[in-house]
PDB file of C-alpha atoms in Angstrom:
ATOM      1  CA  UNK A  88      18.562   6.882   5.933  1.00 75.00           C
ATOM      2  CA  UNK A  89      15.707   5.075   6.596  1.00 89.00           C
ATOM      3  CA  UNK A  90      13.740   5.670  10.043  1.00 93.00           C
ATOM      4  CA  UNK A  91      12.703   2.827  12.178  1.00 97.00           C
ATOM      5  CA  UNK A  92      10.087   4.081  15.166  1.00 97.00           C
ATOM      6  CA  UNK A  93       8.673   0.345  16.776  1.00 98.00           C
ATOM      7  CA  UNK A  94      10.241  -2.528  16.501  1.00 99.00           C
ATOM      8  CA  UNK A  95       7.868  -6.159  17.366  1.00 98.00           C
ATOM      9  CA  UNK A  96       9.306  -9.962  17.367  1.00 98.00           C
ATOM     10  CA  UNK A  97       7.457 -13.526  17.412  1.00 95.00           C
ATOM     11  CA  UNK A  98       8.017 -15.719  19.547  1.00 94.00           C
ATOM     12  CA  UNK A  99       7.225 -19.738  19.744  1.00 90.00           C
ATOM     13  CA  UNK A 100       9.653 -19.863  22.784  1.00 91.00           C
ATOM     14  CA  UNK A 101      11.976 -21.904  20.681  1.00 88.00           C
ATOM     15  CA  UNK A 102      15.788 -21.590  20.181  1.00 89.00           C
ATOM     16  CA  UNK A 103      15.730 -20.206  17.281  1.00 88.00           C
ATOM     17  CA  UNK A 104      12.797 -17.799  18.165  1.00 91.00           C
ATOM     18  CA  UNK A 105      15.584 -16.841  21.207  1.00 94.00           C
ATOM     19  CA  UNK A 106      17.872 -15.855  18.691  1.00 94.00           C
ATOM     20  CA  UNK A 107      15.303 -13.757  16.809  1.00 95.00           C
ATOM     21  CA  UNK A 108      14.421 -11.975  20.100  1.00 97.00           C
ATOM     22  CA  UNK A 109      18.088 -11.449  21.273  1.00 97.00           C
ATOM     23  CA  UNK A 110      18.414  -9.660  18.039  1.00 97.00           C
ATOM     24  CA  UNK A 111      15.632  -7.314  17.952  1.00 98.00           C
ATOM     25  CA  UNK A 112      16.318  -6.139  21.922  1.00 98.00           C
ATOM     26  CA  UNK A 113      19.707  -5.574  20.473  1.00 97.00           C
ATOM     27  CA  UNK A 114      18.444  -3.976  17.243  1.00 98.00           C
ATOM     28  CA  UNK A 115      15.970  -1.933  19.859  1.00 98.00           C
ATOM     29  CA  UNK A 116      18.831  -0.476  21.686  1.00 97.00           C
ATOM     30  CA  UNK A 117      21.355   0.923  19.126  1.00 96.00           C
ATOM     31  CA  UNK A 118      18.229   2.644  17.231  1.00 97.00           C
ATOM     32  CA  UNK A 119      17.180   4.100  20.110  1.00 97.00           C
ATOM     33  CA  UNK A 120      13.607   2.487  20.654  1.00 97.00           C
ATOM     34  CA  UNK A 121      11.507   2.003  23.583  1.00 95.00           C
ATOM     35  CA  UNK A 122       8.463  -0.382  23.861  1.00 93.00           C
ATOM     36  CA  UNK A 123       9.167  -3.367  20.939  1.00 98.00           C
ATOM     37  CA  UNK A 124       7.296  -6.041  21.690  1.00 98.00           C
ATOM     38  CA  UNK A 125       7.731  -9.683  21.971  1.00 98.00           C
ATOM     39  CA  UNK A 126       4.804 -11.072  20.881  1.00 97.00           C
ATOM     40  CA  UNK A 127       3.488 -14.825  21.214  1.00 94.00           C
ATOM     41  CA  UNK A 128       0.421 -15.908  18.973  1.00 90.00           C
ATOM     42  CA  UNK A 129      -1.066 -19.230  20.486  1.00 82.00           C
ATOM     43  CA  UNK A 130      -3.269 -20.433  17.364  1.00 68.00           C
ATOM     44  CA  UNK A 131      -6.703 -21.899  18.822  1.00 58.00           C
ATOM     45  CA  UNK A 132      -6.242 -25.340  17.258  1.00 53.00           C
ATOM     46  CA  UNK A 133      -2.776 -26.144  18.683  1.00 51.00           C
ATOM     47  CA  UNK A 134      -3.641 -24.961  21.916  1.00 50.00           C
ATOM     48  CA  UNK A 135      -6.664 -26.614  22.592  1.00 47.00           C
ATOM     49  CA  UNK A 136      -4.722 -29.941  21.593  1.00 49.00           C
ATOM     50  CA  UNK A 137      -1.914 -29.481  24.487  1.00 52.00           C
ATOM     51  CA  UNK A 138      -4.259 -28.525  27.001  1.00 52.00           C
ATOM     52  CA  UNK A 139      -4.758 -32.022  28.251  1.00 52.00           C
ATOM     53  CA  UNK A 140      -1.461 -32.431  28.408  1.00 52.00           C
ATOM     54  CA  UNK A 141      -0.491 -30.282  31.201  1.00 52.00           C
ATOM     55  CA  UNK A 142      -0.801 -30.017  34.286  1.00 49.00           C
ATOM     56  CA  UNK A 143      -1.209 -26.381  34.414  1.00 56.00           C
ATOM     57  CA  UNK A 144      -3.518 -24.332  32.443  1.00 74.00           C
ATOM     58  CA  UNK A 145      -2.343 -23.490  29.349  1.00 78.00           C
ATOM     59  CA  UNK A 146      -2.443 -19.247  30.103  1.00 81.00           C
ATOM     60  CA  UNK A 147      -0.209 -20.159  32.879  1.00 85.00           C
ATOM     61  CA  UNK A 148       2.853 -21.677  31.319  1.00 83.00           C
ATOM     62  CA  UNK A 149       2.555 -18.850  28.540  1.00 88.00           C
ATOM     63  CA  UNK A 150       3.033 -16.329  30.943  1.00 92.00           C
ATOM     64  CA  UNK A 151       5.654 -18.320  33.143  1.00 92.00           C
ATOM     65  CA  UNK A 152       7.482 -18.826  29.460  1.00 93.00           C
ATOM     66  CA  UNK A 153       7.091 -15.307  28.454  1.00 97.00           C
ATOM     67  CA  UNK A 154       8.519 -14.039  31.900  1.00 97.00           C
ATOM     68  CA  UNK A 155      10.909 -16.495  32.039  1.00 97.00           C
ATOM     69  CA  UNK A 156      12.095 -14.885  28.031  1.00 97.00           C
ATOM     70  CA  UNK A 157      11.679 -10.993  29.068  1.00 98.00           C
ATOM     71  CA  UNK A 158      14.151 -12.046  31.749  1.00 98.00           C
ATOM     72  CA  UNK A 159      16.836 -13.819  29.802  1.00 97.00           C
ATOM     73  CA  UNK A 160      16.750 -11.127  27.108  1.00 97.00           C
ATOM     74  CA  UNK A 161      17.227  -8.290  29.215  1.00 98.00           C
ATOM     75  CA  UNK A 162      19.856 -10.328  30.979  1.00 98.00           C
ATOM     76  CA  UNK A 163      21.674 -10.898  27.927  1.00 96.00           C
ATOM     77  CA  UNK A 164      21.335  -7.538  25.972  1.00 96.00           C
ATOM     78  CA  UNK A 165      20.471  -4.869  28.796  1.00 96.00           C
ATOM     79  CA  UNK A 166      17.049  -4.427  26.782  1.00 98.00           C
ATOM     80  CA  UNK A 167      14.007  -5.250  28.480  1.00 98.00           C
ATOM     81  CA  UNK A 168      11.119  -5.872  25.702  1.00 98.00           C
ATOM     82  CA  UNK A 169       7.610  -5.935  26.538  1.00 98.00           C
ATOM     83  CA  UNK A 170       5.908  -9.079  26.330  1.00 97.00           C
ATOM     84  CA  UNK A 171       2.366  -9.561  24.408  1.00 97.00           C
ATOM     85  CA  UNK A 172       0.737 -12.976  24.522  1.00 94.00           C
ATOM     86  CA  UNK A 173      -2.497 -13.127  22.218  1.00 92.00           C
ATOM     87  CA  UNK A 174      -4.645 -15.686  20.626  1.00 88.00           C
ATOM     88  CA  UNK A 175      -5.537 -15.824  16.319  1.00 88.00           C
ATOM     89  CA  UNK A 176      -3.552 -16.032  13.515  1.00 88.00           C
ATOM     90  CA  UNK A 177      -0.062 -14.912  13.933  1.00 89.00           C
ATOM     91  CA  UNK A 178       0.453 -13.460  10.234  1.00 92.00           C
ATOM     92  CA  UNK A 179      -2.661 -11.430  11.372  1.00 92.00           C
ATOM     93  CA  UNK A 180      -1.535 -10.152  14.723  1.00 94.00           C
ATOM     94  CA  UNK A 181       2.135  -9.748  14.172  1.00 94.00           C
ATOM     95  CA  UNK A 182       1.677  -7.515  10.951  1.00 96.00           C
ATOM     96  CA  UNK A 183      -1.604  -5.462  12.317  1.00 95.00           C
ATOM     97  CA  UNK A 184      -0.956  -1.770  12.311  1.00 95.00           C
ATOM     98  CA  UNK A 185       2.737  -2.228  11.338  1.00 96.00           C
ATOM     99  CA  UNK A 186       3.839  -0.080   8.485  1.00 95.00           C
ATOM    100  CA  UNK A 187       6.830   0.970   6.758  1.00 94.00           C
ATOM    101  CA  UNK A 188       8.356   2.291  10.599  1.00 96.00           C
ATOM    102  CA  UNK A 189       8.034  -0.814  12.375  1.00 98.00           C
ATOM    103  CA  UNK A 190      10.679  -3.677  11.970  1.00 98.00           C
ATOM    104  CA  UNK A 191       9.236  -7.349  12.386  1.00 98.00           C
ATOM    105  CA  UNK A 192      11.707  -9.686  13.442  1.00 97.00           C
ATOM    106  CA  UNK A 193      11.214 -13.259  13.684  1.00 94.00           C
ATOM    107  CA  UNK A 194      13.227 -17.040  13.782  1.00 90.00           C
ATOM    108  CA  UNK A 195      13.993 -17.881  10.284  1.00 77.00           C
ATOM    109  CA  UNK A 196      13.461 -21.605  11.666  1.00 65.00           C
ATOM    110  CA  UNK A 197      10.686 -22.171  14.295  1.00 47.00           C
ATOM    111  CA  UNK A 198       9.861 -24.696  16.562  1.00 47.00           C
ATOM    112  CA  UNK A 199       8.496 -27.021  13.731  1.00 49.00           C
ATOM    113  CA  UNK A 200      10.838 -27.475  11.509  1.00 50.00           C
ATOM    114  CA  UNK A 201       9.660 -30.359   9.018  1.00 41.00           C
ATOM    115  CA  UNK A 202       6.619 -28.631   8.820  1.00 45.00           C
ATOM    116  CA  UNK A 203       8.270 -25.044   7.687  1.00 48.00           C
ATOM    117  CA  UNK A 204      10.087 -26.719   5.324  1.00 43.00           C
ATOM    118  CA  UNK A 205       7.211 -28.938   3.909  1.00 36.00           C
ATOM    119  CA  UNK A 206       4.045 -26.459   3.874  1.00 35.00           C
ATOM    120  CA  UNK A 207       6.497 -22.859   3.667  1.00 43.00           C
ATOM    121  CA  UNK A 208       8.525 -21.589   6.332  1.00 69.00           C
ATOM    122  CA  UNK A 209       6.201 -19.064   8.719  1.00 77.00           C
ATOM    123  CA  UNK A 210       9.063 -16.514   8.342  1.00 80.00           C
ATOM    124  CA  UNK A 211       8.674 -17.090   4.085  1.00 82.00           C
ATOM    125  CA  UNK A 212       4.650 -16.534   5.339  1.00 84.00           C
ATOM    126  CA  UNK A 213       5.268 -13.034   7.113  1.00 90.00           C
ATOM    127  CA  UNK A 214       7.049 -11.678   4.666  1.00 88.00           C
ATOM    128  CA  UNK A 215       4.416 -12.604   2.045  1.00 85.00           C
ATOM    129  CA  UNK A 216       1.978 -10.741   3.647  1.00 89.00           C
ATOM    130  CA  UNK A 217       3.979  -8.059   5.497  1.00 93.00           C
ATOM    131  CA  UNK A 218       4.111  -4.189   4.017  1.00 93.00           C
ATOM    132  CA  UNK A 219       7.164  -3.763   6.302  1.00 96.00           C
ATOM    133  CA  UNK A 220      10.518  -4.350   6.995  1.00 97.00           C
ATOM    134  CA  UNK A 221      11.088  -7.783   8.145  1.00 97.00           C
ATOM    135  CA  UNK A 222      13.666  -9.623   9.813  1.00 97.00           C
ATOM    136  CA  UNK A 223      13.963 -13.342   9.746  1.00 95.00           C
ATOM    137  CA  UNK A 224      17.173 -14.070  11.752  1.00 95.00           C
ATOM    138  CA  UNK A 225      19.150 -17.247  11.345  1.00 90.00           C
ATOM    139  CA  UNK A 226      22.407 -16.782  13.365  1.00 85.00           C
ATOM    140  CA  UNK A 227      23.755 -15.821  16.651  1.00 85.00           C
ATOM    141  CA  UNK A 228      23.405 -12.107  17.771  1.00 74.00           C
ATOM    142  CA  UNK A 229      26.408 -11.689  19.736  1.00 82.00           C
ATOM    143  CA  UNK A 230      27.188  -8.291  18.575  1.00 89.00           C
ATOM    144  CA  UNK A 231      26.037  -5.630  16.021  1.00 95.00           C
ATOM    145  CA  UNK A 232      26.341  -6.714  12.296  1.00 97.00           C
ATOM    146  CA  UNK A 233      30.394  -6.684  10.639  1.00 96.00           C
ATOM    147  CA  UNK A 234      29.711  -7.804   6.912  1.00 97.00           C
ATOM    148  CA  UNK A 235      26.452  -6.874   4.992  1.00 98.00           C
ATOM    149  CA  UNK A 236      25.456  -7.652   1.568  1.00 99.00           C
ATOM    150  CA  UNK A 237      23.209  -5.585  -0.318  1.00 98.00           C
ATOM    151  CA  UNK A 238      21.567  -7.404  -3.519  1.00 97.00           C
ATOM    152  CA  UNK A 239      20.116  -4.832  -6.176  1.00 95.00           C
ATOM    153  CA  UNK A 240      18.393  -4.833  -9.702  1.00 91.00           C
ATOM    154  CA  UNK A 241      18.921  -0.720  -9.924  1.00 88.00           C
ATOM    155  CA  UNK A 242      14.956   0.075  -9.045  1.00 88.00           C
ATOM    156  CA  UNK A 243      13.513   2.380  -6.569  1.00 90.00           C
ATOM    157  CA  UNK A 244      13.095  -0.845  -3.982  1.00 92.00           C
ATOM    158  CA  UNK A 245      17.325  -1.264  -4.402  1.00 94.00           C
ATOM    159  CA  UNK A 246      17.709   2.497  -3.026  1.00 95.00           C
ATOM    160  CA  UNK A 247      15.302   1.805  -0.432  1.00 95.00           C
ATOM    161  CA  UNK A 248      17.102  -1.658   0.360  1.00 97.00           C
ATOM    162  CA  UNK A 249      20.172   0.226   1.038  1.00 97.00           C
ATOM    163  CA  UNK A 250      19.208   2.758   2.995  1.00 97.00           C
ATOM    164  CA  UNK A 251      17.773   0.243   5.443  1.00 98.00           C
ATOM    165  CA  UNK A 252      20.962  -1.357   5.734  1.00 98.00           C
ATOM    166  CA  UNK A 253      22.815   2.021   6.562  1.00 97.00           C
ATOM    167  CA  UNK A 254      20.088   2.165   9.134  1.00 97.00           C
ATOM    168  CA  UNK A 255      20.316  -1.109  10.578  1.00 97.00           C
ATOM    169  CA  UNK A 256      24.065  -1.402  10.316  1.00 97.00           C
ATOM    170  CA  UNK A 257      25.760   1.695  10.237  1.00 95.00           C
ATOM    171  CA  UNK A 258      29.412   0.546  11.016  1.00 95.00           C
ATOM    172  CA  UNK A 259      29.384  -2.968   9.087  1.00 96.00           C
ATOM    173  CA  UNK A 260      31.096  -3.544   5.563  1.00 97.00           C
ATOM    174  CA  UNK A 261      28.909  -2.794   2.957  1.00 98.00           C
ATOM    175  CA  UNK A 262      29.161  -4.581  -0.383  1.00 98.00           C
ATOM    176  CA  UNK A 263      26.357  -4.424  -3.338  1.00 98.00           C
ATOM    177  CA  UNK A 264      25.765  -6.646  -5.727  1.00 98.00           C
ATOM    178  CA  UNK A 265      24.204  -6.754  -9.078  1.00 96.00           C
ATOM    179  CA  UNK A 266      23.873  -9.722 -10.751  1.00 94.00           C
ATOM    180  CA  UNK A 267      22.529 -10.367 -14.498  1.00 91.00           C
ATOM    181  CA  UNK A 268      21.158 -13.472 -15.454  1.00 83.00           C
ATOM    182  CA  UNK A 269      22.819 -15.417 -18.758  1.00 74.00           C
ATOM    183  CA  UNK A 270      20.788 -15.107 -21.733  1.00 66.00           C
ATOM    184  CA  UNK A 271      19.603 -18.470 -21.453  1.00 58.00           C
ATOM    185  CA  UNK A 272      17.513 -17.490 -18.941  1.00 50.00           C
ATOM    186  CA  UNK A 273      15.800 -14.649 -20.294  1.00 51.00           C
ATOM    187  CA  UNK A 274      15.463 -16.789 -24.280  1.00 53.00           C
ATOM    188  CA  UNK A 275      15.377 -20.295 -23.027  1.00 52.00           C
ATOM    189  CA  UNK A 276      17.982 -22.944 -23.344  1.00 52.00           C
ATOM    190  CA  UNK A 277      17.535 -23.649 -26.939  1.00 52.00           C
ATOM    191  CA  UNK A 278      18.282 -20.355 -28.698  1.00 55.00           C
ATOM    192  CA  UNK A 279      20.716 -19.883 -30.928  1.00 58.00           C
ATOM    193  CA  UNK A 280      22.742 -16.362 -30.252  1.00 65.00           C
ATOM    194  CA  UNK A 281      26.057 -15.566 -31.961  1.00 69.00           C
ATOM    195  CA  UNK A 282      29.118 -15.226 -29.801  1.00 72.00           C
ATOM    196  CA  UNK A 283      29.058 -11.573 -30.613  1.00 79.00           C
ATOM    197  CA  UNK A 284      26.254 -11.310 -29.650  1.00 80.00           C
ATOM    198  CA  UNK A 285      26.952 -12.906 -26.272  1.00 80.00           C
ATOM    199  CA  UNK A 286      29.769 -10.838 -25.573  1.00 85.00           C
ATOM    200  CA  UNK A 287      27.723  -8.111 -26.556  1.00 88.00           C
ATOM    201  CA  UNK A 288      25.073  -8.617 -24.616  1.00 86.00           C
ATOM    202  CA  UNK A 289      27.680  -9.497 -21.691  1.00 88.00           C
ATOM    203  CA  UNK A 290      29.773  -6.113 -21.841  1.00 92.00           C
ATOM    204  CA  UNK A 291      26.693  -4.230 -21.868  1.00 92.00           C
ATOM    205  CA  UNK A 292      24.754  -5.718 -18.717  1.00 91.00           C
ATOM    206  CA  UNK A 293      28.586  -5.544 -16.951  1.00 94.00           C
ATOM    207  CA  UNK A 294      28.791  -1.933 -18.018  1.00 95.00           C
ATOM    208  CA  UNK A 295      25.432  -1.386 -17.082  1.00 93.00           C
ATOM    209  CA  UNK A 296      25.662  -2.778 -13.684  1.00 95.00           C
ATOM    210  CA  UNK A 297      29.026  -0.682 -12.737  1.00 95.00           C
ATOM    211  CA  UNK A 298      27.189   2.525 -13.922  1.00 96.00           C
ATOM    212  CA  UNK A 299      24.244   1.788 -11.938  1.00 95.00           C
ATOM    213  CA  UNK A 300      26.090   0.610  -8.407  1.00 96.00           C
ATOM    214  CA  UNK A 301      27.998   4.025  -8.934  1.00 96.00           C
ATOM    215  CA  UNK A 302      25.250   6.242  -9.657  1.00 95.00           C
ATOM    216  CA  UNK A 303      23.028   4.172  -6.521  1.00 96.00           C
ATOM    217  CA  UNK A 304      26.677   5.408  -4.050  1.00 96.00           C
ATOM    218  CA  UNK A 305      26.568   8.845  -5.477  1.00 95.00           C
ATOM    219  CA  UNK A 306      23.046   9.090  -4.900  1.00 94.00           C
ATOM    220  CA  UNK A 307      23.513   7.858  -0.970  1.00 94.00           C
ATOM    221  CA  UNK A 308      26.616   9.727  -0.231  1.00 94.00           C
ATOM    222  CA  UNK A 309      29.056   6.634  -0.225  1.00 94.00           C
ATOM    223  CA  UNK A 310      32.585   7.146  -0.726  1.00 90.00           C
ATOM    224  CA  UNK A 311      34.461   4.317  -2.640  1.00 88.00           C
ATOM    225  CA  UNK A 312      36.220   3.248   0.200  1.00 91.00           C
ATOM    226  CA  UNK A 313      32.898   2.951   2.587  1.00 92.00           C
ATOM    227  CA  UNK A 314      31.532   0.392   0.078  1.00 97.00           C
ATOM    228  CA  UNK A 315      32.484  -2.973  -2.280  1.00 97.00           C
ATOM    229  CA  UNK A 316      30.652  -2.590  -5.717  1.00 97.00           C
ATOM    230  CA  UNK A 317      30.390  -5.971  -7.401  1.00 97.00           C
ATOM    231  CA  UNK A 318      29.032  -7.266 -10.965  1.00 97.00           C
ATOM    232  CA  UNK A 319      28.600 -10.916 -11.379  1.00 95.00           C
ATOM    233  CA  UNK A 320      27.161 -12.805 -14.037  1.00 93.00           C
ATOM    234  CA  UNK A 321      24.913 -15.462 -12.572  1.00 92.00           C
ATOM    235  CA  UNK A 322      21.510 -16.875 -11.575  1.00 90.00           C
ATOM    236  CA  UNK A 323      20.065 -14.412  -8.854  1.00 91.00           C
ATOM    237  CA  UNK A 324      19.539 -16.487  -6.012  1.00 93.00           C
ATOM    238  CA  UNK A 325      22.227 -18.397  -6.707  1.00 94.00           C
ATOM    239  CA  UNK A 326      24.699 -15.390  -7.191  1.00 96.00           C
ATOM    240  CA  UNK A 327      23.188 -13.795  -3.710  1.00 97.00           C
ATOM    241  CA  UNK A 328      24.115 -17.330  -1.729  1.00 97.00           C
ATOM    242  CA  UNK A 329      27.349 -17.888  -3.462  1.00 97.00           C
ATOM    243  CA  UNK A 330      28.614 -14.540  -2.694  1.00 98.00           C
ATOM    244  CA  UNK A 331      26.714 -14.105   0.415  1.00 98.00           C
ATOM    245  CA  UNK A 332      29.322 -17.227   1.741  1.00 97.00           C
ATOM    246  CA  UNK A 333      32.401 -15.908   0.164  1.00 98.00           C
ATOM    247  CA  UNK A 334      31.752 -12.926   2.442  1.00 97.00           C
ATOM    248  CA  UNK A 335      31.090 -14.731   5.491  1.00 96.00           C
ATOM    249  CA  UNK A 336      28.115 -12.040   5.570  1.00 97.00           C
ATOM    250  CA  UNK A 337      25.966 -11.763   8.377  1.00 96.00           C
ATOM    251  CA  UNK A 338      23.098 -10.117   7.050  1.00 98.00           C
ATOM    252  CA  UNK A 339      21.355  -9.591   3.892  1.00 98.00           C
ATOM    253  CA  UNK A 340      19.538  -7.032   2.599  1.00 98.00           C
ATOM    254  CA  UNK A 341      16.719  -7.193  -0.055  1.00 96.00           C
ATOM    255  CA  UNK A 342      13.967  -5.137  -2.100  1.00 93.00           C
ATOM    256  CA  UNK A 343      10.858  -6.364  -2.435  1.00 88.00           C
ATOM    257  CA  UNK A 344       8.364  -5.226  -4.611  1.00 75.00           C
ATOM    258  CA  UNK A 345       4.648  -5.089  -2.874  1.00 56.00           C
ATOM    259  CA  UNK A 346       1.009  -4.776  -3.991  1.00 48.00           C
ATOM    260  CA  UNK A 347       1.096  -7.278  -7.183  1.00 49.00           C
ATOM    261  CA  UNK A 348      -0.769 -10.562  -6.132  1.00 47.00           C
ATOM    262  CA  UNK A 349       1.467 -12.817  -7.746  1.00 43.00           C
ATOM    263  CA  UNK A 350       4.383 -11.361  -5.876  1.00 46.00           C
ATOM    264  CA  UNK A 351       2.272 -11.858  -2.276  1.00 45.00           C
ATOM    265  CA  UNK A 352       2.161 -15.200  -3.756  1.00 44.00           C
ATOM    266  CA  UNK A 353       5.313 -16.102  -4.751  1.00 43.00           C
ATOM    267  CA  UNK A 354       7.258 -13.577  -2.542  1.00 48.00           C
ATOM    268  CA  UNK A 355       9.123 -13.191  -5.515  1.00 60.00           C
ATOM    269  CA  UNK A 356      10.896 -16.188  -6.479  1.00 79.00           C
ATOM    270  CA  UNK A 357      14.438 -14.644  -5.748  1.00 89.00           C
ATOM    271  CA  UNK A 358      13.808 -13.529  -2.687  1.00 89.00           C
ATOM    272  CA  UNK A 359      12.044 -16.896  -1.192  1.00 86.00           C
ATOM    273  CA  UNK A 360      14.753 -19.096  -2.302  1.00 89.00           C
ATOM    274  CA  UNK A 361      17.405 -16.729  -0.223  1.00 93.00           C
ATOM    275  CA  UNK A 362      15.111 -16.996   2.728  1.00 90.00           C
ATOM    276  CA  UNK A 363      15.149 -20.720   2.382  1.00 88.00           C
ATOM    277  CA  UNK A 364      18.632 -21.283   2.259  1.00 91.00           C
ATOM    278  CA  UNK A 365      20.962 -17.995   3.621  1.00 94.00           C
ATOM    279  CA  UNK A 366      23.446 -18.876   5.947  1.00 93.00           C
ATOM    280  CA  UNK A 367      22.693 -15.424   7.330  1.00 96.00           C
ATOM    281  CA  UNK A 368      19.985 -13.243   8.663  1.00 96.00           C
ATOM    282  CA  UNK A 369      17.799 -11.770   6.144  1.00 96.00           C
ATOM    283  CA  UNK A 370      15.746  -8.215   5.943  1.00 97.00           C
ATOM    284  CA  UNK A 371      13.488  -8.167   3.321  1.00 96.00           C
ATOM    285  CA  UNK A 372      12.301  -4.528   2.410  1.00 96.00           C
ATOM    286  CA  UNK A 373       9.589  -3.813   0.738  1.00 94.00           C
ATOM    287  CA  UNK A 374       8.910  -1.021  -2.119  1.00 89.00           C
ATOM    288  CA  UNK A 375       7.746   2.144   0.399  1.00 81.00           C
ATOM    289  CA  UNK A 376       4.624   3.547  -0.951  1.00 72.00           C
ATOM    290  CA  UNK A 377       4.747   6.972  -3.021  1.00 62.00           C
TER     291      UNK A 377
END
């Protein structure tokens, strides 16, 4: 399985920035970890611009809210995180030094809402830019994880995908999916294809999914009865979400592939749309180097 050593989480002090935290002090305990860090990035511009505005100075009611957090959290989960206030960019200090060990958790939502979903979420941001396995949490943590769904295209990142989800949820339901896209999508809406053809193509990529989910359990150790193996023809981010809510599934688990610069910029296409609209928490997981 895969091994998890730190564990950090951002913080705007916000609700759903609480849920993010609860989570990760949570996620802290089970796996065993001591030290993760709750970490609060005040960004020069928007703290110069409150300043005037209260009657304290601003370091003040940072610390009184991060106190006032540490407390809550530990009261809630028995975890007591360490808190971390600094000032800069927070893409910069939350992913500094992290690596394919540390888990970054964060809101999927923040305290700005219009402007996540108008200029790119800063969870959609993180994971952009982040090398490691990262969290963006959407629901309540009121317990560990029951129902987990495991998107794969068959690469190295899917086998890597999975075993993070073994590690982050050892005792949840398990299904994976593998969905292929119609052919209109990979020739364009206008080509003409025989239906032989079609139902050619279509028993192949159905036959070629089942052979690949089996040979990705074998290859992990699953028995059949510790894991759902499911083919689906469909759009990929669509087919993730659809199933995803015919699960009820609390978290998702996804490859990512890292180093190309028009995945950095897109965060892969797939991926972003599932952070934008998942019901549940996502952890994106990108390709391990080697």
């Amino acid at each position: 399985m895969a091994r998890i050593s730190s564990l950090r989480i951002a913080t705007d002090f916000s609700e759903h920035a609480d849920r993010a935290a609860r989570r990760g002090a949570r996620l802290a305990r089970a796996l065993g970890i001591t030290g993760a860090r709750l970490i609060h990035v005040a960004e020069k511009p928007g703290l110069l611009a409150v300043q005037s505005l209260l009657a304290d100075p601003i370091e003040e009611a940072m610390a009184r809210a991060m106190d006032a957090s540490l407390d809550a959290i530990e009261a809630d989960t028995g975890y007591r995180l360490s808190g971390d206030i600094q000032d800069g960019k927070i893409t910069e200090i939350l992913l500094e030094g992290a690596d394919a060990e540390t888990l970054v958790v964060l809101g999927g939502q923040g305290a700005h809402a219009w402007q996540d979903r108008a200029l790119g979420s800063t969870a959609t941001r993180i994971v952009r830019h982040s090398q490691s396995p990262t969290l963006a949490v959407r629901g309540e943590a009121p317990g560990d994880y029951q129902r987990v769904l495991v998107p794969v295209d068959l690469s190295e990142v899917s086998g890597q995908a999975l075993d993070m989800a073994l590690t982050i949820a050892p005792d949840a339901s398990l299904e994976l999916l593998y969905t292929w896209a119609p052919v209109t999508v990979l020739y364009g809406s206008f080509v003409s294809i025989s239906g032989d053809m079609m139902a050619a193509y279509a028993a192949d990529q159905q036959a070629a999914g089942h052979d690949g989910l089996s040979r990705l359990c074998e290859a992990h150790g699953l028995a059949p009865e510790r894991v759902t193996c499911t083919v689906r023809r469909d759009f990929p981010a669509r087919g993730i979400l659809h199933r995803a809510r015919e699960l009820n599934a609390d978290l998702i688990v996804m490859g990512k592939e890292s180093g190309h610069r028009l995945e950095k910029l897109l965060v892969g296409s797939v991926t972003s749309q599932v952070l934008a609209h998942a019901d549940a928490d996502v952890l994106v997981v990108p390709r391990a180097p080697g």
